[in-house]
mmCIF file of C-alpha atoms in Angstrom:
data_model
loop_
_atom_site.group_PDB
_atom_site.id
_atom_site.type_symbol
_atom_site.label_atom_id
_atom_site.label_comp_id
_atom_site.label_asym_id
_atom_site.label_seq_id
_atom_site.Cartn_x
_atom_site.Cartn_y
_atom_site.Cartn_z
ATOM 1 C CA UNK A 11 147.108 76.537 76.131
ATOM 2 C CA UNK A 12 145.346 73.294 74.957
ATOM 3 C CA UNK A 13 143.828 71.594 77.235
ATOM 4 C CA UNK A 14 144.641 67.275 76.893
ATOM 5 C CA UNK A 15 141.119 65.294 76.842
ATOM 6 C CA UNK A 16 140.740 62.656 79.970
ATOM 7 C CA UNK A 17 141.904 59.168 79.503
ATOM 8 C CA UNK A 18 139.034 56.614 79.079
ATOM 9 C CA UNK A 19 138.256 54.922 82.512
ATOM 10 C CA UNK A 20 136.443 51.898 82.071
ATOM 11 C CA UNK A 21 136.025 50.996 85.966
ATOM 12 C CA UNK A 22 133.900 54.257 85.908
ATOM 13 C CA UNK A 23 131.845 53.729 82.858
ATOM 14 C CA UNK A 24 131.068 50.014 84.534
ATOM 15 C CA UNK A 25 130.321 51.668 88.082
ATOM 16 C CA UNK A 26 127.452 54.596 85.930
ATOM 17 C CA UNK A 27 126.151 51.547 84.048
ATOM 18 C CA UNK A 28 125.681 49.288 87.179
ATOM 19 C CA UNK A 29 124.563 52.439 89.475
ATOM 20 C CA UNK A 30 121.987 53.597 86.038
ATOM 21 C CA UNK A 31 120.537 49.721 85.821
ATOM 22 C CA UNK A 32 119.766 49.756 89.721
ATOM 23 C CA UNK A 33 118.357 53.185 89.715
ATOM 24 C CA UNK A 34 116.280 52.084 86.495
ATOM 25 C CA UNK A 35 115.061 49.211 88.185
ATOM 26 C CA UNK A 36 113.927 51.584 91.236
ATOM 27 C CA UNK A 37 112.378 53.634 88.961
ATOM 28 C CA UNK A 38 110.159 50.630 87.875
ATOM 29 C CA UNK A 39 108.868 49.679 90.730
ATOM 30 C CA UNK A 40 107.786 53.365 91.632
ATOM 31 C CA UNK A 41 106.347 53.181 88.167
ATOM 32 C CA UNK A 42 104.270 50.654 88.803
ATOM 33 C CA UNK A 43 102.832 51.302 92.027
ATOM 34 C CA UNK A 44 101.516 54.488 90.912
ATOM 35 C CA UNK A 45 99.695 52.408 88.143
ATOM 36 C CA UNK A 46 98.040 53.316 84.725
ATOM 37 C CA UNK A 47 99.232 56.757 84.289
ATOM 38 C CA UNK A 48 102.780 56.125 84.454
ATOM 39 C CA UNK A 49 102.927 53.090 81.877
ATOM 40 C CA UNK A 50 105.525 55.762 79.735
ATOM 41 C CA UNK A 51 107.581 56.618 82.686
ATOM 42 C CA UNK A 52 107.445 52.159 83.303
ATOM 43 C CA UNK A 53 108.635 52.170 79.615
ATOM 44 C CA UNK A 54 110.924 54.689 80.317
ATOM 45 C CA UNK A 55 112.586 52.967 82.970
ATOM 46 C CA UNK A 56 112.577 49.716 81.345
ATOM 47 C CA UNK A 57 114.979 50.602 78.733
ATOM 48 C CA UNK A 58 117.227 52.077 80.677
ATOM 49 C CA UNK A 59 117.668 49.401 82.313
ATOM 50 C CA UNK A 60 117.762 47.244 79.235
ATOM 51 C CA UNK A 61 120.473 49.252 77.708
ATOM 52 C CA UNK A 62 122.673 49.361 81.057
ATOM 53 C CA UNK A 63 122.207 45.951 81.598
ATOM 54 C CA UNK A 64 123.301 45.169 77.310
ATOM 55 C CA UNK A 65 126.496 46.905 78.260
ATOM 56 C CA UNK A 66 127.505 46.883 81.744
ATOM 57 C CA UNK A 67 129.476 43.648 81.323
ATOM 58 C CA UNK A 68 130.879 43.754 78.466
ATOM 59 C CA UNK A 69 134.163 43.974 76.998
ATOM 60 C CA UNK A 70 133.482 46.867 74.455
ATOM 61 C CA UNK A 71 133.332 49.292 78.056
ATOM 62 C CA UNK A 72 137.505 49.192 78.288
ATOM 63 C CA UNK A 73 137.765 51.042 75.033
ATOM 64 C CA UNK A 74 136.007 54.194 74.042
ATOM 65 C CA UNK A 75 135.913 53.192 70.473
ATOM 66 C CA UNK A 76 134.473 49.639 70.929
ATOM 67 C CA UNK A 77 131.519 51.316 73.097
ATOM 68 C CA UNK A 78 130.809 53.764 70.408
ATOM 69 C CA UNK A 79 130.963 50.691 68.011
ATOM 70 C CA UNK A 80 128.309 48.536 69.910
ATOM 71 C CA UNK A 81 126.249 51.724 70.475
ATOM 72 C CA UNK A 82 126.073 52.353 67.260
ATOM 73 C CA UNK A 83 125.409 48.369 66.477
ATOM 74 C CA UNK A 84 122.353 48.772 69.379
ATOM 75 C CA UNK A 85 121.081 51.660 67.288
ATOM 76 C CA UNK A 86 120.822 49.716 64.201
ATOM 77 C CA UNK A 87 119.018 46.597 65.591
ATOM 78 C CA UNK A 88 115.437 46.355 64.244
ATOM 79 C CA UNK A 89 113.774 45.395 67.434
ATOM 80 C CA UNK A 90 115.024 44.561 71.236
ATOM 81 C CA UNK A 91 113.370 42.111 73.022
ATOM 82 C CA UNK A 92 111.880 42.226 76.317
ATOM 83 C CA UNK A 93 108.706 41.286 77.816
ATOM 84 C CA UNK A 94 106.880 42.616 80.418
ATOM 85 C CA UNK A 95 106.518 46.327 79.037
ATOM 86 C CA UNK A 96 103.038 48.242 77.672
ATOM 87 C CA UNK A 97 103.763 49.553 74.233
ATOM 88 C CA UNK A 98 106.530 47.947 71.913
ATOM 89 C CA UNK A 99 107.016 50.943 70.024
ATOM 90 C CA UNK A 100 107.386 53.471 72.868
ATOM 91 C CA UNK A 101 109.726 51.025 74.294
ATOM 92 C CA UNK A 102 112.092 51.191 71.055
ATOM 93 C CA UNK A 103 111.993 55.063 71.329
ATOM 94 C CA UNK A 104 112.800 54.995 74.349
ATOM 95 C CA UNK A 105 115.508 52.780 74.082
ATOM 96 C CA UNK A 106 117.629 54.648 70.948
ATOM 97 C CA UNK A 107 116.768 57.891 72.704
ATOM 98 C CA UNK A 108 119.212 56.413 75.010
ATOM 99 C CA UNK A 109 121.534 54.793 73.225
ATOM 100 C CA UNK A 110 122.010 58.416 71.355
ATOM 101 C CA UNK A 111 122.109 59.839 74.867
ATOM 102 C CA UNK A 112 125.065 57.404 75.179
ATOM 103 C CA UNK A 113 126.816 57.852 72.358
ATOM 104 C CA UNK A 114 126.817 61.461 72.967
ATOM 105 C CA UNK A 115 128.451 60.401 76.217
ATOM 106 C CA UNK A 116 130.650 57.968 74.769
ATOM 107 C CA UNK A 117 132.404 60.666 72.166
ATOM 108 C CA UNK A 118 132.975 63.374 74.470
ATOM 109 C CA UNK A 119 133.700 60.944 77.882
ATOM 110 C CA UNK A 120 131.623 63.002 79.836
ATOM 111 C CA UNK A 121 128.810 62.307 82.205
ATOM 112 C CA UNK A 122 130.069 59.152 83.599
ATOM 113 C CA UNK A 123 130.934 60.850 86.572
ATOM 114 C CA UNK A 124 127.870 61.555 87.712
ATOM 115 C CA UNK A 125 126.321 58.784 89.489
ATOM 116 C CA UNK A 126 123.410 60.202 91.392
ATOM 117 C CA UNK A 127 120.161 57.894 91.240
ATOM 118 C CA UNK A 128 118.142 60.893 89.293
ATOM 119 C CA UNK A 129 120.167 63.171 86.421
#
């Protein structure tokens, strides 16, 4: 008995990306109002959401091999602009820690489902 993978649905990878950017963003602001010693956790937070918000909209999310493709694209760019943040390089990190976690996701289309703020 083999068991056939799940088809690719797009409208749910969209709805985890949106639902991941606005818990990101949440996890911001509580970031910030508990001030200095949660500057990584701000970082943290930050790209998330910069990643979600990179992908959410576009095209590559209908196919599971053109997200994989772009993932893998994000993982190769040298730098990844955004201000606002409190260490550049812990922001990067942070950021293709991510996009790994992603493409982990993306290969085995799994994870998507779960669309609880924290994970």
């Amino acid at each position: 008995m083999t068991s056939s993978p799940k088809p690719w649905d797009a409208e749910q990878v969209r709805k985890w990306l949106e639902r991941r950017f606005a818990a990101s963003k949440l996890d911001q602001a509580a970031a910030d109002r508990r001030g200095y010693e949660a500057r990584d956790e701000y970082d943290q937070a930050a790209a998330e959401e910069w990643v979600c918000g990179a992908l959410k909209s576009a095209e590559c999310t209908n196919d599971q091999a053109a997200l994989a493709k772009r993932v893998k694209e994000l993982i190769a760019q040298d730098d990844y602009p955004v201000t606002g943040i409190h260490d550049d390089a812990r922001f990067e990190r942070h950021v293709r820690a991510y996009l790994r976690k992603l493409a982990k996701m993306t290969k085995a289309n799994e994870g998507f489902d779960k669309t609880l703020r924290y994970q």
